[in-house]
Tab-separated table of C-alpha atoms in Angstrom:
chain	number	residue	atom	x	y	z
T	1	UNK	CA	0.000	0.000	0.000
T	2	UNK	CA	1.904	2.806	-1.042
T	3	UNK	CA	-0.400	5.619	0.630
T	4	UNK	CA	-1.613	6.035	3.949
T	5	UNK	CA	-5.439	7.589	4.980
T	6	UNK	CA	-3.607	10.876	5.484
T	7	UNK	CA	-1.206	11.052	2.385
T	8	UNK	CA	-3.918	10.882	0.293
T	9	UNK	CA	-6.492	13.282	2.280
T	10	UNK	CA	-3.667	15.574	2.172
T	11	UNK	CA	-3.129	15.700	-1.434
T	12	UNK	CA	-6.490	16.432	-3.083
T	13	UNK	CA	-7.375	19.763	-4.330
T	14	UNK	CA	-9.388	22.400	-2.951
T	15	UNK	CA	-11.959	21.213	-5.418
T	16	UNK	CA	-12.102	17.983	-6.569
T	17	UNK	CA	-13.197	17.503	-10.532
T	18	UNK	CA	-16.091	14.975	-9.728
T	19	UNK	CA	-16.963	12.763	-6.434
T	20	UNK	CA	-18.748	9.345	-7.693
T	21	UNK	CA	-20.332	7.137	-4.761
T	22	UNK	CA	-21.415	3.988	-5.259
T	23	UNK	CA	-24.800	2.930	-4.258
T	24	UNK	CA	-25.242	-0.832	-3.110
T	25	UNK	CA	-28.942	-2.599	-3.167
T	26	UNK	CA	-28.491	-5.964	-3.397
T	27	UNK	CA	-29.782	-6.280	-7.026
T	28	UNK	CA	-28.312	-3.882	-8.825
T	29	UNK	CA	-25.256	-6.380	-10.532
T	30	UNK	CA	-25.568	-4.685	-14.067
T	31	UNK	CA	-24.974	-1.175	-12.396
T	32	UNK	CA	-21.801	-2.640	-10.864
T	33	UNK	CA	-20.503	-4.069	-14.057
T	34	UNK	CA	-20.901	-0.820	-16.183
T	35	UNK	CA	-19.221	1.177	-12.879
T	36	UNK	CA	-16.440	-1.142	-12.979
T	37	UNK	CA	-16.406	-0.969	-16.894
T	38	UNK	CA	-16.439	3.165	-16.450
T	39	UNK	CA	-13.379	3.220	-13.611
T	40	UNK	CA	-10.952	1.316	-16.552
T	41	UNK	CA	-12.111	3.925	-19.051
T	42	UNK	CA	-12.349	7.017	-16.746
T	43	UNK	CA	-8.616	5.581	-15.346
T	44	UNK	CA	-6.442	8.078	-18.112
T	45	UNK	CA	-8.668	11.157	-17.444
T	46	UNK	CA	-7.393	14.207	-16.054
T	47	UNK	CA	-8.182	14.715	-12.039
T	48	UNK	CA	-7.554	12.923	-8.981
T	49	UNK	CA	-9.457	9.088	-8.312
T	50	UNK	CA	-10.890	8.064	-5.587
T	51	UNK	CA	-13.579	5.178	-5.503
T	52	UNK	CA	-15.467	5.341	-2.767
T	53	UNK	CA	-17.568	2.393	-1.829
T	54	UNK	CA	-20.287	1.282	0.498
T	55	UNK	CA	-19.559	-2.482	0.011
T	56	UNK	CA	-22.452	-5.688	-0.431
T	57	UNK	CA	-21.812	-8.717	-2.155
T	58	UNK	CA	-20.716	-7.665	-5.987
T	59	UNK	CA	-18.625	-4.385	-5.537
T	60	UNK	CA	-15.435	-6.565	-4.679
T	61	UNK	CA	-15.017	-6.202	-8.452
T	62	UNK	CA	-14.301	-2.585	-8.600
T	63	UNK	CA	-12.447	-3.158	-5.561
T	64	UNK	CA	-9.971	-5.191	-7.406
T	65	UNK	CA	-10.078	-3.304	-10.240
T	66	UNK	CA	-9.404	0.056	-8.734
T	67	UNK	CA	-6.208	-1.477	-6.364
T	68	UNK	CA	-4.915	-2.651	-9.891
T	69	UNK	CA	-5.203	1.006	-11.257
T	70	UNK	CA	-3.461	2.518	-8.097
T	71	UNK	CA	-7.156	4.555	-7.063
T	72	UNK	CA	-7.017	5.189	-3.227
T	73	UNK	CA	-9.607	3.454	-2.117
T	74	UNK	CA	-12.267	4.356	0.602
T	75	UNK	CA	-15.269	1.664	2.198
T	76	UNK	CA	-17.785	3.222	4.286
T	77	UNK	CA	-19.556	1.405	7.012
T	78	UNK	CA	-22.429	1.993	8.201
T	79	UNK	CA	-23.720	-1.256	10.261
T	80	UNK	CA	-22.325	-4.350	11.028
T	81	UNK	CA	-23.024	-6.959	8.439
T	82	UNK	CA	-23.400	-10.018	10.434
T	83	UNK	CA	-25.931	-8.240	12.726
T	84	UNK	CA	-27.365	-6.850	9.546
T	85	UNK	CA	-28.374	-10.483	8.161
T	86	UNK	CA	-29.101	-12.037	11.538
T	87	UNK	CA	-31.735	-9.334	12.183
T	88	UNK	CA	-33.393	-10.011	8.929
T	89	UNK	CA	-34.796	-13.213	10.579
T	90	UNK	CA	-34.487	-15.676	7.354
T	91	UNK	CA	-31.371	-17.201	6.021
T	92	UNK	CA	-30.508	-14.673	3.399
T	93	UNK	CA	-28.963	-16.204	-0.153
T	94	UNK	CA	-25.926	-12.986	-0.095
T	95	UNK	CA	-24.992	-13.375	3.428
T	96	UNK	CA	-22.370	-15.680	2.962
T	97	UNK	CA	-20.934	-14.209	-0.170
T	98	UNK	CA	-21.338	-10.699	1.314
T	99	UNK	CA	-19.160	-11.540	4.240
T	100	UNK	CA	-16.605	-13.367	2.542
T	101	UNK	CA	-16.255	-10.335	-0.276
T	102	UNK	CA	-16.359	-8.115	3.114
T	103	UNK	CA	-13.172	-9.754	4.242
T	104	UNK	CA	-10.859	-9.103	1.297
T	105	UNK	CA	-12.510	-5.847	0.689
T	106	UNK	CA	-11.093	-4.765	4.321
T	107	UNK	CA	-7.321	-5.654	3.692
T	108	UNK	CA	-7.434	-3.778	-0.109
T	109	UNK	CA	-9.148	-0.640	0.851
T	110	UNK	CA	-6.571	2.484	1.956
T	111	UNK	CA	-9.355	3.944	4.169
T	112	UNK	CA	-12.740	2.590	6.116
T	113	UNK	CA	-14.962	5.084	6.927
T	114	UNK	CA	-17.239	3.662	10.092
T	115	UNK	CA	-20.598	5.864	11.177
T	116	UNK	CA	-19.759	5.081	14.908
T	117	UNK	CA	-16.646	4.304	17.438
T	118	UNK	CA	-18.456	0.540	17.475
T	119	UNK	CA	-18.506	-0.328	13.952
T	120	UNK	CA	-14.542	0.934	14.318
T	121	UNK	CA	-13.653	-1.144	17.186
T	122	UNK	CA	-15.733	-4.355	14.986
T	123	UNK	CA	-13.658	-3.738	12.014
T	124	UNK	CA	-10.804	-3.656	13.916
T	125	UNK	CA	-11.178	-6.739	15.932
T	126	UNK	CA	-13.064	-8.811	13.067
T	127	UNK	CA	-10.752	-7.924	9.872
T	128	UNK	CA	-7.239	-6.753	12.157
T	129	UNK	CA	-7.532	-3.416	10.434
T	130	UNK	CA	-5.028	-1.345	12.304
T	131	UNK	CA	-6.527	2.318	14.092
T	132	UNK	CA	-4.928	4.284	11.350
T	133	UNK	CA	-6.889	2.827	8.197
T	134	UNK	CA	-10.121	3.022	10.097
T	135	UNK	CA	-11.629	6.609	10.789
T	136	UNK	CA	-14.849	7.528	12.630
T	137	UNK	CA	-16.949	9.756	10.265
T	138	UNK	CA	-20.619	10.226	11.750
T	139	UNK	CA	-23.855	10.413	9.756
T	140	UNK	CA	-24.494	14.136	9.020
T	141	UNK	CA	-27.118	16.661	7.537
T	142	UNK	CA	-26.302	19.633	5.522
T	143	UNK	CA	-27.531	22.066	7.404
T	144	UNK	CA	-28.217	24.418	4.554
T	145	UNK	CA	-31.365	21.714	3.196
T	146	UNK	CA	-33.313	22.145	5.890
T	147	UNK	CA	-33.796	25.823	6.290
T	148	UNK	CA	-37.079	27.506	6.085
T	149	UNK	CA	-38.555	24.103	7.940
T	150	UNK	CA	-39.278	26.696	10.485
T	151	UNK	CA	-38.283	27.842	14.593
T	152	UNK	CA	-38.189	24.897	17.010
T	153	UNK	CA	-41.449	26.116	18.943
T	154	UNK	CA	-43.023	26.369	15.428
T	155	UNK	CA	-42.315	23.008	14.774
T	156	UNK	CA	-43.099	21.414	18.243
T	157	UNK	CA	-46.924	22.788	17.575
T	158	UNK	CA	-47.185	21.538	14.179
T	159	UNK	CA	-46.003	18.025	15.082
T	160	UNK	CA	-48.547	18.268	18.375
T	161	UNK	CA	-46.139	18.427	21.530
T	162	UNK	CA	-46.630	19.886	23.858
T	163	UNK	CA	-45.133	22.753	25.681
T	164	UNK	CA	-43.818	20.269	28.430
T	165	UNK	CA	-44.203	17.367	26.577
T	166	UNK	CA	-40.706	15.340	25.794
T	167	UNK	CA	-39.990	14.861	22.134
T	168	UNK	CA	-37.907	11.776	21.209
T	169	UNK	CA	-37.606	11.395	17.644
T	170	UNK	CA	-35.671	9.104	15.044
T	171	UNK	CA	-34.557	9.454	11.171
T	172	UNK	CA	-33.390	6.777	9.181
T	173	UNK	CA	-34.442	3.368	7.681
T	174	UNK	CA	-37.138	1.365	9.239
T	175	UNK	CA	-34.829	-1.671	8.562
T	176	UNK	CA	-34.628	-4.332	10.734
T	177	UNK	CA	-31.257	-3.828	11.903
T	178	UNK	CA	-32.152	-0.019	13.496
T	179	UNK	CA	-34.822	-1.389	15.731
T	180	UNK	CA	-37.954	0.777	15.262
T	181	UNK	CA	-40.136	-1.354	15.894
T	182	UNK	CA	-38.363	-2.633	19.636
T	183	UNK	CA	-39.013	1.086	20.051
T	184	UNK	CA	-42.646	1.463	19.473
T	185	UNK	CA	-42.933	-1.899	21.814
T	186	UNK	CA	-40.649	0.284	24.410
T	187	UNK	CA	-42.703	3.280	24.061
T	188	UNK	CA	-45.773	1.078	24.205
T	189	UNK	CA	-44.908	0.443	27.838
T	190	UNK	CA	-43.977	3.487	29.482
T	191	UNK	CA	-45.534	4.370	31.814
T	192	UNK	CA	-48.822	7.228	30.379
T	193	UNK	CA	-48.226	9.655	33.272
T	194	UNK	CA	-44.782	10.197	31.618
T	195	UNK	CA	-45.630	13.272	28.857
T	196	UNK	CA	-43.858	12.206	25.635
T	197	UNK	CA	-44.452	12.208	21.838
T	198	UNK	CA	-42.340	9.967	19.723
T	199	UNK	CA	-42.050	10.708	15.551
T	200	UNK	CA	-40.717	8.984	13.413
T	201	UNK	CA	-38.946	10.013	9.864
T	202	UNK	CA	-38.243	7.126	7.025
T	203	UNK	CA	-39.285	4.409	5.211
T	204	UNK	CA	-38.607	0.792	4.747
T	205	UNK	CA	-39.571	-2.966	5.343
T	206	UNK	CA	-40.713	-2.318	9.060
T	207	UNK	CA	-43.208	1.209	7.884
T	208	UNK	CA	-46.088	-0.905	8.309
């Protein structure tokens, strides 16, 4: 590995030319061949290369392909996949080639991005990637794409709490893996003196 995390954070421009992420639903194979067919033509372009990845069971190709070309590249994390699978409740056909592509992926990438300290801490202890290839990079919001959504009070009244009610809210996937629904059941039993609203923000396989 000729660069480190930091050699190559270091060295990009101001402005990079183009940023291309690569999205990873389980079916989308035909995407992931013309992406892989795009980083060997793209490879002799002007600008700097990074491929940035959030891995599942077929991007090991432009894995490979990239470390061949020299491209820095960076995995982000965002859960932990065995949990991921075991939560889905049903013995899932990708698990096993997902985890195994997982594996390799960890000792070619130059950088793993992980959401939280725990997923860092996993992928260290599960794969042996050493503290400096793995950096802690939260989930964030632009700040800037949610103005004009109006003053907190504002939108405490529109959403029907009350002035000394509690507000616990989440955001995000209703995937198995985030628990939404243990919540509800949580919620479900507190006790109804307590004054609470809970919202919740997303969509997924656990909406109903």
């Amino acid at each position: 590995r000729s660069k480190t995390l930091g050699d190559w954070k270091s060295s990009l421009p101001g402005k990079t030319r183009s940023l291309w992420t690569v999205p990873t639903p389980a079916g989308m194979v035909l995407f992931d061949f013309i992406l892989a067919i795009w980083i060997v033509g793209s490879h002799w372009s002007s600008g700097r290369k990074v491929l940035l990845v959030r891995p599942h069971a077929f991007t090991l190709m432009q894995i490979l392909i990239a470390r061949v070309l020299g491209w820095p590249i960076l995995i982000e994390l965002n859960g932990v996949t065995e949990v991921e699978f075991k939560s889905i409740g049903r013995h899932h056909l990708l698990r096993y080639p997902h985890i195994a592509q997982m594996a390799i992926s960890m000792r070619l990438a130059t950088g793993i991005l992980c959401v939280t300290p725990g997923i860092k801490d996993w992928v260290m202890e599960r794969h042996g990637v050493s503290p400096d290839r793995a950096i802690v990079m939260p989930n964030a919001v632009d700040p800037e794409s949610i103005e004009g959504c109006g003053e907190r009070d504002d939108m405490r009244r529109r959403l029907g709490v009350g002035h000394d009610e509690v507000l616990l809210g989440f955001v995000g996937s209703f995937s198995p893996w985030q628990g939404v629904i243990q919540v509800v059941d949580a919620v479900a039993r507190m006790d109804e003196q307590l004054k609470f609203k809970l919202v919740l923000m997303g969509e997924g396989d656990d909406h109903d």
